[in-house]
Coordinates of N, CA and C in Angstrom, one line a residue:
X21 N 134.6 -93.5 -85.5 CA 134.5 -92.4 -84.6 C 135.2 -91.2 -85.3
X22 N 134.5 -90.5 -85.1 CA 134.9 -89.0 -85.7 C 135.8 -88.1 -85.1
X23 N 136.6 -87.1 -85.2 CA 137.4 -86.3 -84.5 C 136.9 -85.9 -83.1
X24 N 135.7 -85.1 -83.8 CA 134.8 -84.3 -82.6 C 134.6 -85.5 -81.8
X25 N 133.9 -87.0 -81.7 CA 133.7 -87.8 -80.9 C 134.7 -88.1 -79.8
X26 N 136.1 -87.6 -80.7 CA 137.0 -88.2 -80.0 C 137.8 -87.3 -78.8
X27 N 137.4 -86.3 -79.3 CA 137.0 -85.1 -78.2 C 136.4 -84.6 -77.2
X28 N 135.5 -85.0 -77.4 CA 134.1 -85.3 -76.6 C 134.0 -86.0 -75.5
X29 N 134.9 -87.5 -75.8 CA 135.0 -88.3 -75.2 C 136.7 -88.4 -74.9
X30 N 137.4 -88.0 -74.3 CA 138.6 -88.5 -74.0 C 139.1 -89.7 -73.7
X31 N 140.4 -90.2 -73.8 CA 140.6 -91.1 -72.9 C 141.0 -91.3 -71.9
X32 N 140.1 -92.7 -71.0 CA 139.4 -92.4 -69.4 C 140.3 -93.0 -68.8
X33 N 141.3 -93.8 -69.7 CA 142.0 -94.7 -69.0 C 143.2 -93.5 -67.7
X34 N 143.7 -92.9 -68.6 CA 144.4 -91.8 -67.9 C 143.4 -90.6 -66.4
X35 N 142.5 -91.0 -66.6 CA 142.0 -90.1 -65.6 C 140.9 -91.1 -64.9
X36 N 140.8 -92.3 -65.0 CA 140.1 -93.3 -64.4 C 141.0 -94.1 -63.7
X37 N 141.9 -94.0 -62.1 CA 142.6 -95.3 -61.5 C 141.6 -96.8 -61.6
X38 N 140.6 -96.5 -61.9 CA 140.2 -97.9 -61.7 C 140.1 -99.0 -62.8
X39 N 140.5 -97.6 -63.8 CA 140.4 -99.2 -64.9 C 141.9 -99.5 -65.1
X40 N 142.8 -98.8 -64.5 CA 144.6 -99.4 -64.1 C 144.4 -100.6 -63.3
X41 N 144.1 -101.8 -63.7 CA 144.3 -102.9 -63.2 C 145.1 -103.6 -63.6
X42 N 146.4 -103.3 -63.8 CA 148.0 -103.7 -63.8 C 148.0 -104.6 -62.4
X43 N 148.7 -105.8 -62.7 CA 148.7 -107.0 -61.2 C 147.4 -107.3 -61.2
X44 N 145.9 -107.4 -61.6 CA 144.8 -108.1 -61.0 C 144.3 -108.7 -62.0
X45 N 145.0 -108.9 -63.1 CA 144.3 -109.9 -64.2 C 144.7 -111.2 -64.1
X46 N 144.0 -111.8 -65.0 CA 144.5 -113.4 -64.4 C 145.8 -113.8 -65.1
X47 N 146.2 -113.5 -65.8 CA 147.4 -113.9 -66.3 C 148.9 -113.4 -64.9
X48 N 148.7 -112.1 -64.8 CA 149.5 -111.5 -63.6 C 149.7 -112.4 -62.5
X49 N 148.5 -112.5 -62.0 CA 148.4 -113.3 -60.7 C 149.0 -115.0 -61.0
X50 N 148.8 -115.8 -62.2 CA 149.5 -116.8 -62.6 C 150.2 -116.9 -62.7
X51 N 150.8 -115.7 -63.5 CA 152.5 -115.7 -63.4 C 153.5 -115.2 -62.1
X52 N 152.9 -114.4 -61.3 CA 153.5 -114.4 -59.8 C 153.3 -115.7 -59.0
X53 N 152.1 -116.7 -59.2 CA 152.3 -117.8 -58.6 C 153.4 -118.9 -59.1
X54 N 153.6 -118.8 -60.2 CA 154.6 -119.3 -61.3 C 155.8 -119.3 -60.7
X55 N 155.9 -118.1 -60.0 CA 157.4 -117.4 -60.0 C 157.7 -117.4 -58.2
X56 N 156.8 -117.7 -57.4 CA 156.5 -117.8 -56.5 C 156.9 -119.3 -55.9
X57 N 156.4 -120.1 -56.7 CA 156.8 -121.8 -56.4 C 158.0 -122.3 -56.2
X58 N 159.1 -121.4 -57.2 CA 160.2 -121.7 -57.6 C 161.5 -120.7 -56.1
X59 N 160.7 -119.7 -55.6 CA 161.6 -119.4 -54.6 C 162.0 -120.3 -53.3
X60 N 163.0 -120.3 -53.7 CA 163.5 -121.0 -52.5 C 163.7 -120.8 -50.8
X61 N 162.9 -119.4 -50.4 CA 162.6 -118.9 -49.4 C 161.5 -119.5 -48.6
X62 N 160.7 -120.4 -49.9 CA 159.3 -120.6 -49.6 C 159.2 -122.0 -49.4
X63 N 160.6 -122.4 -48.5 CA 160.3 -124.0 -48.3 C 160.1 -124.5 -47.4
X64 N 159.6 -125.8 -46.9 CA 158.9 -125.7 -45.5 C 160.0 -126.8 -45.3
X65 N 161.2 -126.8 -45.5 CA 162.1 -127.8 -45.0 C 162.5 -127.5 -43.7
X66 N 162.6 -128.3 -42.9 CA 163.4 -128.0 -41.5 C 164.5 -127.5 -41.5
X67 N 165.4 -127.2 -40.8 CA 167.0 -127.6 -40.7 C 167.1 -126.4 -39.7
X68 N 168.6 -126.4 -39.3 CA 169.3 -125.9 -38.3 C 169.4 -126.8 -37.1
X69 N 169.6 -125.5 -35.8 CA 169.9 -126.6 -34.8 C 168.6 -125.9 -33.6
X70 N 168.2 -127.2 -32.8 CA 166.3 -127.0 -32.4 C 167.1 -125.7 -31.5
X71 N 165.7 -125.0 -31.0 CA 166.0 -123.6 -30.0 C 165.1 -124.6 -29.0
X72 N 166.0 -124.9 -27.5 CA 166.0 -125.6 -26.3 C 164.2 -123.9 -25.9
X73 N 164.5 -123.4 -26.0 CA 163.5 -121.8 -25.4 C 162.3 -121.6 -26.6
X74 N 162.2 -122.7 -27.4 CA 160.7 -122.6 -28.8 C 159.6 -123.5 -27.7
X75 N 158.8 -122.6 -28.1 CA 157.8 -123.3 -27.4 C 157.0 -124.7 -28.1
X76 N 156.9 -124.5 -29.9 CA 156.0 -125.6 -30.4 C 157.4 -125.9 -30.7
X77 N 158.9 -127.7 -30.4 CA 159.3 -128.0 -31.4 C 159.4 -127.6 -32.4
X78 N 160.4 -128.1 -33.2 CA 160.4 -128.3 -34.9 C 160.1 -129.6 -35.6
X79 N 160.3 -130.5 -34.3 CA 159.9 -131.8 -34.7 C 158.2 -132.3 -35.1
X80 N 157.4 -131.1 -34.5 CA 156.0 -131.4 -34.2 C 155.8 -130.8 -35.4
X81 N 154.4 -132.5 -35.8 CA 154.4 -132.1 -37.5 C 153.4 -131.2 -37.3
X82 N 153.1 -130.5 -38.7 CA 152.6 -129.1 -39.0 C 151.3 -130.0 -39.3
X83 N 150.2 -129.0 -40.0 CA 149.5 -128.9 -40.6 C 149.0 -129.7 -41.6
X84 N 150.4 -129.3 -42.4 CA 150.5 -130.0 -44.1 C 150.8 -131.2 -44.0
X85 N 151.9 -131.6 -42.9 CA 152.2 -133.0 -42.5 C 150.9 -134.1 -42.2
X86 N 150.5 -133.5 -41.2 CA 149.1 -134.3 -40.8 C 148.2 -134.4 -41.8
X87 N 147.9 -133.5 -42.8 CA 147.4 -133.8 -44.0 C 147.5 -134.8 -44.8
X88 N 148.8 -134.4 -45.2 CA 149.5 -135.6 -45.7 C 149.8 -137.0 -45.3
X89 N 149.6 -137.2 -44.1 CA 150.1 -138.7 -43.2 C 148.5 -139.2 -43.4
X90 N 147.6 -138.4 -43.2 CA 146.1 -138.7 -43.3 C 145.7 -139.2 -44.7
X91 N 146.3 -138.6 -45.9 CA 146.3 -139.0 -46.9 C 146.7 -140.3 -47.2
X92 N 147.9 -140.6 -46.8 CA 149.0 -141.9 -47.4 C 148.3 -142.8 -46.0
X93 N 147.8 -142.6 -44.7 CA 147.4 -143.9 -44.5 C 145.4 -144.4 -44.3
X94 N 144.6 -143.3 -44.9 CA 143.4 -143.4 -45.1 C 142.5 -143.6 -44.3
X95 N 143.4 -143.0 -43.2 CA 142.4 -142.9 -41.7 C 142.5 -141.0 -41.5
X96 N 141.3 -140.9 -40.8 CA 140.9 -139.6 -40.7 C 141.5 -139.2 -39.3
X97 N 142.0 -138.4 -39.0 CA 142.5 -137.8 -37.7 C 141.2 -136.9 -36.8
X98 N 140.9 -137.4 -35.9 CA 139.9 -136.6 -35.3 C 140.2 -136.3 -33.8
X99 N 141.7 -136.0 -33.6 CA 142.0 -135.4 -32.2 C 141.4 -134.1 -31.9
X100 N 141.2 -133.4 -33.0 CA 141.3 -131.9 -32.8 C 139.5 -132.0 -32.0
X101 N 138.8 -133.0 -32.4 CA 137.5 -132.9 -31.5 C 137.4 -133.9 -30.7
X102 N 138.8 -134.5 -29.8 CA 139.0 -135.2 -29.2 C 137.6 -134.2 -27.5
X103 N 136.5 -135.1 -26.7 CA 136.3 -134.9 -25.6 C 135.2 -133.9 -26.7
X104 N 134.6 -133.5 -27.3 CA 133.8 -132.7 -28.0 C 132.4 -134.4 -28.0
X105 N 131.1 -134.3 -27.6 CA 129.9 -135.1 -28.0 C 129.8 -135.1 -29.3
X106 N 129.5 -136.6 -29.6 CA 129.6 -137.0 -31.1 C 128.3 -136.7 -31.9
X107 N 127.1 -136.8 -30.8 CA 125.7 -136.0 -31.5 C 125.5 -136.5 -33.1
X108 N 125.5 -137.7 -33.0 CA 125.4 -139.0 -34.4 C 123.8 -139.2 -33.9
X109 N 123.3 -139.2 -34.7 CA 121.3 -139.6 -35.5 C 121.5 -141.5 -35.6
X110 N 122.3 -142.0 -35.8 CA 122.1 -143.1 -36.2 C 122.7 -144.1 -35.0
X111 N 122.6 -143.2 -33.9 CA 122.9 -144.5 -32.4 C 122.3 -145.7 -32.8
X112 N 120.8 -146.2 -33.4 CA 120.7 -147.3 -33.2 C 121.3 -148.3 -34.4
X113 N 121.4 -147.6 -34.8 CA 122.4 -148.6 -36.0 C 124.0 -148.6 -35.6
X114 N 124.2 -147.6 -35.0 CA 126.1 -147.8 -34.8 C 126.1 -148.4 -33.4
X115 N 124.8 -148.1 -33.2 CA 125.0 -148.2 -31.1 C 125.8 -146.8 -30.8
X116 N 126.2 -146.5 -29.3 CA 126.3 -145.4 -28.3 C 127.3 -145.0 -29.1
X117 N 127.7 -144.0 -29.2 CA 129.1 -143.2 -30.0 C 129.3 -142.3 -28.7
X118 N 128.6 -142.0 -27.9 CA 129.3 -141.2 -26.7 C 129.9 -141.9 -25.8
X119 N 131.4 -141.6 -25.4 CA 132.2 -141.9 -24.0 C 131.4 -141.9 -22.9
X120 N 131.8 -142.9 -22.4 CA 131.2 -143.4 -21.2 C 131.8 -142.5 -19.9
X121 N 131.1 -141.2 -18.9 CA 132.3 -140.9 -18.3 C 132.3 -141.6 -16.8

């Protein structure tokens, strides 16, 4: 590239915000997750003393718990469509899957 070319053409990076993608490359984002794991703000440990005025417990497991407990004993948890029709194709091979009311 020649002088004049380079004249011609400036550089866009200074007058283009969009090609400043400082923080959205993948190395950035990997290393804030990096650095992220290791904060100790970000722990889902219990403690203190329960608030008698909390409405969900601290003792009621979360999310990640019931995940987890689903995992280590290899039954599936299906309260959450606990009273929801099972609407299963294969009644005659399993028989009735709908509650009797």
């Amino acid at each position: 590239m020649t002088q004049d070319d380079k004249d011609r053409f400036p550089d866009q990076i200074e007058e283009n915000d969009e090609q400043r993608d400082s923080g959205a490359q993948a190395q950035d984002v990997a290393d804030d997750a990096r650095v992220r794991s290791t904060d100790l703000s970000e722990d889902s440990e219990r403690g203190g003393r329960p608030n008698p005025a909390q409405i969900i417990p601290d003792d009621t497991p979360d999310l990640v718990e019931r995940m987890e407990e689903m995992n280590r004993s290899g039954r599936i948890d299906n309260d959450a469509f606990a009273g929801e029709p099972q609407m299963d194709d294969e009644e005659d091979f399993l028989g009735n899957t709908e509650d009797e009311e």
